[in-house]
GROMACS .gro file of C-alpha atoms in nm:
model
  282
    1MET     CA    1  -3.020  -7.926   2.850
    2ALA     CA    2  -3.005  -7.622   3.070
    3SER     CA    3  -3.301  -7.537   3.280
    4PRO     CA    4  -3.539  -7.257   3.157
    5ALA     CA    5  -3.422  -7.038   3.445
    6LEU     CA    6  -3.053  -7.077   3.341
    7GLN     CA    7  -3.147  -7.004   2.978
    8ARG     CA    8  -3.309  -6.676   3.094
    9ARG     CA    9  -3.003  -6.578   3.292
   10ARG     CA   10  -2.755  -6.631   3.005
   11PRO     CA   11  -2.872  -6.337   2.786
   12ALA     CA   12  -2.882  -6.114   3.092
   13PHE     CA   13  -2.536  -6.221   3.195
   14ALA     CA   14  -2.400  -6.166   2.837
   15ALA     CA   15  -2.557  -5.820   2.832
   16ALA     CA   16  -2.401  -5.738   3.166
   17LEU     CA   17  -2.056  -5.851   3.039
   18ALA     CA   18  -2.095  -5.634   2.725
   19THR     CA   19  -2.185  -5.334   2.936
   20LEU     CA   20  -1.884  -5.394   3.163
   21ALA     CA   21  -1.650  -5.422   2.865
   22ILE     CA   22  -1.772  -5.100   2.712
   23THR     CA   23  -1.743  -4.920   3.044
   24ALA     CA   24  -1.393  -5.049   3.101
   25GLY     CA   25  -1.290  -4.955   2.754
   26MET     CA   26  -1.419  -4.600   2.807
   27ALA     CA   27  -1.229  -4.575   3.130
   28ALA     CA   28  -0.905  -4.703   2.978
   29ALA     CA   29  -0.914  -4.468   2.675
   30PRO     CA   30  -0.697  -4.162   2.728
   31ALA     CA   31  -0.857  -3.820   2.725
   32GLN     CA   32  -0.843  -3.661   2.382
   33ALA     CA   33  -0.559  -3.408   2.391
   34VAL     CA   34  -0.631  -3.064   2.256
   35ASP     CA   35  -0.393  -2.972   1.976
   36LYS     CA   36  -0.247  -2.636   2.072
   37ILE     CA   37  -0.112  -2.387   1.826
   38LYS     CA   38   0.272  -2.404   1.820
   39TYR     CA   39   0.370  -2.045   1.880
   40ILE     CA   40   0.705  -1.861   1.871
   41ALA     CA   41   0.748  -1.492   1.951
   42LEU     CA   42   1.020  -1.282   1.787
   43GLY     CA   43   1.130  -0.921   1.807
   44ASP     CA   44   1.274  -0.656   2.034
   45SER     CA   45   1.220  -0.538   2.393
   46TYR     CA   46   0.847  -0.486   2.338
   47ALA     CA   47   0.811  -0.851   2.247
   48ALA     CA   48   1.054  -0.965   2.521
   49GLY     CA   49   0.845  -0.806   2.796
   50GLN     CA   50   1.089  -0.535   2.902
   51GLY     CA   51   0.933  -0.291   3.144
   52ALA     CA   52   0.721  -0.544   3.321
   53GLY     CA   53   0.988  -0.758   3.504
   54PRO     CA   54   1.103  -0.970   3.673
   55TYR     CA   55   1.355  -1.060   3.408
   56LEU     CA   56   1.459  -1.406   3.312
   57ASP     CA   57   1.788  -1.309   3.134
   58THR     CA   58   1.990  -1.028   2.983
   59CYS     CA   59   1.740  -1.002   2.696
   60TYR     CA   60   1.486  -0.863   2.950
   61ARG     CA   61   1.242  -1.141   2.881
   62SER     CA   62   0.958  -1.140   3.131
   63ASP     CA   63   0.675  -1.378   3.221
   64ASN     CA   64   0.455  -1.074   3.176
   65ALA     CA   65   0.529  -1.049   2.801
   66TYR     CA   66   0.222  -1.073   2.582
   67SER     CA   67   0.339  -1.408   2.445
   68GLU     CA   68   0.366  -1.551   2.796
   69LEU     CA   69   0.016  -1.435   2.870
   70ALA     CA   70  -0.101  -1.612   2.556
   71ASP     CA   71   0.055  -1.936   2.671
   72VAL     CA   72  -0.208  -1.957   2.943
   73ASP     CA   73  -0.473  -1.986   2.666
   74LYS     CA   74  -0.589  -2.337   2.602
   75THR     CA   75  -0.538  -2.294   2.227
   76VAL     CA   76  -0.171  -2.184   2.236
   77GLN     CA   77   0.157  -2.344   2.329
   78LEU     CA   78   0.443  -2.093   2.342
   79VAL     CA   79   0.746  -2.292   2.224
   80VAL     CA   80   0.981  -2.009   2.295
   81ASN     CA   81   0.990  -1.630   2.328
   82ALA     CA   82   1.304  -1.562   2.126
   83ALA     CA   83   1.270  -1.182   2.145
   84CYS     CA   84   1.552  -0.975   2.294
   85SER     CA   85   1.596  -0.615   2.397
   86GLY     CA   86   1.767  -0.381   2.153
   87LYS     CA   87   1.718  -0.597   1.846
   88THR     CA   88   1.648  -0.467   1.497
   89THR     CA   89   1.471  -0.639   1.209
   90TRP     CA   90   1.816  -0.754   1.088
   91ASP     CA   91   1.888  -0.908   1.434
   92VAL     CA   92   1.562  -1.095   1.415
   93VAL     CA   93   1.663  -1.249   1.087
   94ASN     CA   94   2.020  -1.323   1.193
   95THR     CA   95   1.965  -1.452   1.544
   96GLN     CA   96   1.605  -1.552   1.605
   97LEU     CA   97   1.479  -1.741   1.298
   98ARG     CA   98   1.667  -2.056   1.400
   99GLN     CA   99   1.379  -2.122   1.639
  100LEU     CA  100   1.136  -2.160   1.346
  101ASN     CA  101   1.059  -2.471   1.136
  102LYS     CA  102   0.779  -2.632   0.937
  103SER     CA  103   0.587  -2.727   1.253
  104THR     CA  104   0.562  -2.363   1.368
  105GLU     CA  105   0.195  -2.251   1.332
  106LEU     CA  106   0.202  -1.898   1.467
  107VAL     CA  107   0.474  -1.627   1.480
  108THR     CA  108   0.428  -1.284   1.635
  109ILE     CA  109   0.686  -1.007   1.574
  110THR     CA  110   0.732  -0.665   1.730
  111ALA     CA  111   1.035  -0.502   1.559
  112GLY     CA  112   1.130  -0.189   1.372
  113GLY     CA  113   1.158   0.066   1.655
  114ASN     CA  114   1.527   0.004   1.695
  115ASN     CA  115   1.582   0.037   1.321
  116ILE     CA  116   1.493   0.407   1.351
  117GLY     CA  117   1.671   0.455   1.684
  118PHE     CA  118   1.359   0.529   1.888
  119GLY     CA  119   1.554   0.460   2.203
  120ASP     CA  120   1.818   0.721   2.117
  121ILE     CA  121   1.542   0.974   2.045
  122ILE     CA  122   1.391   0.912   2.388
  123ASN     CA  123   1.728   0.926   2.561
  124TYR     CA  124   1.859   1.240   2.389
  125CYS     CA  125   1.542   1.434   2.334
  126GLY     CA  126   1.309   1.322   2.609
  127VAL     CA  127   1.488   1.531   2.872
  128VAL     CA  128   1.269   1.829   2.765
  129LEU     CA  129   0.987   1.656   2.962
  130ALA     CA  130   1.191   1.744   3.272
  131GLN     CA  131   1.235   2.105   3.152
  132LEU     CA  132   1.591   2.034   3.049
  133PRO     CA  133   1.740   2.123   2.712
  134PRO     CA  134   1.795   1.828   2.476
  135ALA     CA  135   2.145   1.703   2.417
  136SER     CA  136   2.317   1.787   2.083
  137GLU     CA  137   2.266   1.428   1.980
  138CYS     CA  138   1.887   1.482   1.976
  139GLY     CA  139   1.893   1.644   1.631
  140SER     CA  140   2.114   1.368   1.491
  141ALA     CA  141   1.885   1.097   1.630
  142LEU     CA  142   1.578   1.258   1.479
  143GLY     CA  143   1.759   1.300   1.149
  144ARG     CA  144   1.851   0.931   1.131
  145ALA     CA  145   1.494   0.827   1.200
  146GLN     CA  146   1.362   1.057   0.934
  147ILE     CA  147   1.601   0.907   0.676
  148GLN     CA  148   1.491   0.552   0.759
  149LEU     CA  149   1.128   0.649   0.720
  150GLN     CA  150   1.144   0.875   0.423
  151SER     CA  151   1.382   0.669   0.216
  152GLY     CA  152   1.169   0.356   0.237
  153GLN     CA  153   1.460   0.172   0.403
  154LEU     CA  154   1.255   0.075   0.709
  155LYS     CA  155   0.973  -0.069   0.498
  156SER     CA  156   1.227  -0.262   0.288
  157ASP     CA  157   1.392  -0.407   0.605
  158LEU     CA  158   1.052  -0.503   0.756
  159LEU     CA  159   0.946  -0.674   0.432
  160ALA     CA  160   1.269  -0.864   0.415
  161MET     CA  161   1.223  -0.981   0.775
  162ILE     CA  162   0.870  -1.098   0.715
  163GLN     CA  163   0.967  -1.284   0.401
  164SER     CA  164   1.252  -1.452   0.589
  165VAL     CA  165   1.011  -1.561   0.862
  166ARG     CA  166   0.784  -1.703   0.595
  167ALA     CA  167   1.071  -1.905   0.442
  168ALA     CA  168   1.176  -2.037   0.786
  169ALA     CA  169   0.817  -2.118   0.892
  170PRO     CA  170   0.624  -2.182   0.571
  171ASN     CA  171   0.316  -2.315   0.750
  172ALA     CA  172   0.286  -2.041   1.010
  173LYS     CA  173   0.051  -1.751   1.039
  174ILE     CA  174   0.266  -1.438   1.074
  175VAL     CA  175   0.148  -1.147   1.286
  176VAL     CA  176   0.339  -0.818   1.319
  177THR     CA  177   0.240  -0.566   1.585
  178GLY     CA  178   0.268  -0.195   1.600
  179TYR     CA  179   0.389   0.019   1.887
  180PRO     CA  180   0.179   0.223   2.131
  181TYR     CA  181   0.200   0.598   2.184
  182LEU     CA  182   0.461   0.643   2.459
  183LEU     CA  183   0.304   0.981   2.545
  184ASP     CA  184  -0.066   1.052   2.483
  185PRO     CA  185  -0.118   1.283   2.183
  186ILE     CA  186  -0.203   1.643   2.275
  187PRO     CA  187  -0.406   1.910   2.090
  188ALA     CA  188  -0.226   2.107   1.821
  189GLY     CA  189  -0.105   2.460   1.872
  190MET     CA  190   0.109   2.429   2.187
  191THR     CA  191   0.452   2.588   2.168
  192ASP     CA  192   0.650   2.485   2.480
  193PRO     CA  193   0.944   2.246   2.434
  194ALA     CA  194   0.773   1.951   2.610
  195ALA     CA  195   0.471   1.983   2.377
  196GLN     CA  196   0.701   2.005   2.073
  197PHE     CA  197   0.866   1.678   2.178
  198ILE     CA  198   0.527   1.509   2.228
  199TYR     CA  199   0.426   1.622   1.874
  200THR     CA  200   0.748   1.474   1.741
  201ALA     CA  201   0.708   1.152   1.931
  202THR     CA  202   0.344   1.115   1.816
  203ASP     CA  203   0.438   1.173   1.457
  204LEU     CA  204   0.721   0.917   1.467
  205ALA     CA  205   0.495   0.660   1.631
  206ASN     CA  206   0.231   0.708   1.365
  207ARG     CA  207   0.478   0.686   1.081
  208LEU     CA  208   0.655   0.385   1.228
  209ASP     CA  209   0.324   0.199   1.271
  210GLU     CA  210   0.202   0.295   0.926
  211THR     CA  211   0.526   0.162   0.778
  212ILE     CA  212   0.490  -0.169   0.963
  213ASP     CA  213   0.127  -0.199   0.845
  214ALA     CA  214   0.230  -0.121   0.485
  215ALA     CA  215   0.508  -0.384   0.495
  216ALA     CA  216   0.264  -0.644   0.629
  217LYS     CA  217   0.019  -0.563   0.351
  218ASP     CA  218   0.292  -0.591   0.088
  219ALA     CA  219   0.411  -0.924   0.228
  220ASP     CA  220   0.056  -1.052   0.238
  221GLY     CA  221  -0.006  -0.948  -0.123
  222ALA     CA  222   0.313  -1.114  -0.238
  223ALA     CA  223   0.221  -1.447  -0.078
  224ALA     CA  224   0.124  -1.730  -0.304
  225GLY     CA  225  -0.159  -1.814  -0.065
  226ASP     CA  226  -0.230  -1.877   0.298
  227PRO     CA  227  -0.101  -1.831   0.560
  228LYS     CA  228  -0.165  -1.460   0.565
  229VAL     CA  229   0.041  -1.183   0.724
  230GLN     CA  230  -0.162  -0.981   0.980
  231TYR     CA  231  -0.089  -0.643   1.129
  232VAL     CA  232  -0.222  -0.555   1.481
  233ASP     CA  233  -0.241  -0.193   1.578
  234VAL     CA  234  -0.221  -0.118   1.953
  235ARG     CA  235  -0.233   0.265   1.954
  236ALA     CA  236  -0.600   0.293   2.029
  237ALA     CA  237  -0.570   0.031   2.312
  238PHE     CA  238  -0.306   0.250   2.488
  239LEU     CA  239  -0.481   0.590   2.448
  240GLY     CA  240  -0.519   0.762   2.780
  241HIS     CA  241  -0.248   0.549   2.934
  242GLY     CA  242   0.074   0.718   2.817
  243ALA     CA  243   0.373   0.770   3.040
  244LEU     CA  244   0.250   1.101   3.182
  245SER     CA  245  -0.116   0.993   3.225
  246PRO     CA  246  -0.287   0.939   3.565
  247ASP     CA  247  -0.307   0.564   3.482
  248PRO     CA  248   0.011   0.491   3.287
  249TRP     CA  249   0.070   0.168   3.098
  250ILE     CA  250   0.411   0.306   2.984
  251ASN     CA  251   0.690   0.340   3.236
  252LEU     CA  252   0.839   0.685   3.283
  253GLY     CA  253   1.200   0.697   3.397
  254PRO     CA  254   1.553   0.574   3.315
  255ALA     CA  255   1.668   0.255   3.154
  256PRO     CA  256   1.607  -0.027   3.145
  257ASP     CA  257   1.228   0.008   3.205
  258GLY     CA  258   1.175   0.363   3.096
  259PHE     CA  259   0.932   0.412   2.801
  260HIS     CA  260   0.844   0.040   2.789
  261PRO     CA  261   0.502  -0.106   2.879
  262ASN     CA  262   0.444  -0.216   3.234
  263ALA     CA  263   0.246  -0.530   3.322
  264ALA     CA  264  -0.088  -0.358   3.243
  265GLY     CA  265   0.056  -0.248   2.906
  266TYR     CA  266   0.143  -0.603   2.811
  267GLN     CA  267  -0.207  -0.710   2.911
  268ALA     CA  268  -0.331  -0.444   2.670
  269TYR     CA  269  -0.103  -0.591   2.398
  270PHE     CA  270  -0.241  -0.939   2.469
  271ALA     CA  271  -0.600  -0.817   2.464
  272ALA     CA  272  -0.544  -0.638   2.127
  273LEU     CA  273  -0.394  -0.950   1.976
  274SER     CA  274  -0.670  -1.171   2.124
  275SER     CA  275  -0.950  -0.948   1.996
  276SER     CA  276  -0.790  -0.961   1.651
  277GLY     CA  277  -0.820  -1.336   1.653
  278VAL     CA  278  -0.446  -1.396   1.661
  279TYR     CA  279  -0.464  -1.667   1.926
  280SER     CA  280  -0.783  -1.836   1.805
  281ALA     CA  281  -0.764  -2.185   1.659
  282PRO     CA  282  -0.810  -2.184   1.281
   0.00000   0.00000   0.00000
């Protein structure tokens, strides 16, 4: 029979072994990985990051794009920024949806501006800002944009794009963004050519964003259930920071960067998306 002293040590020794085993087990267990939202960005130059450089490829994708800024967030994993400069809603459907699948959890899209030829309007009509007469193509560019907006064609194309994204990524939350004012709105009643162009650009931006918002609402209403389609407006975020302002978030000048957000502008896009809960875990 063991001595009384040995009998007293056995329970203490067993307790010590148990404590050691628990401690070792805790040390060996891997840290719990945080499940990040699998995120894919689609769209045109405003989604690619054009204007903020440096560029990664001929699509003018930049590490300063709002999607790349979101990738720093602990809740988001950017799988790919598939956006590319110059693309329309049809291009998004035909060339970018291959990146989506059932595991995709978040899709952001900035598209529609190229459908109405906003770049042509800036190129052909924007010369009035430099006190030069607009090219003859200016009227044609404006006319084409008006047709897209008034006929309902743009809304139809946006709705088809959103529905195609839903089909390709059935489990994803879909977020469509608007576009900022490229030039800050000015008071009514001014008659000089530059003011007239700013009025036209402001009206087109408003109608473009209203159409994107309406398409998102229609797509959301047509959905059988979650996930929802969300629209994020960035016009208010950019107010006071147009291309001619003292603190511009829109580049002024020739292609490729002209009339695209700079790095501060993409920070504003990211902030608008973040404050709308886009990058928050469900």
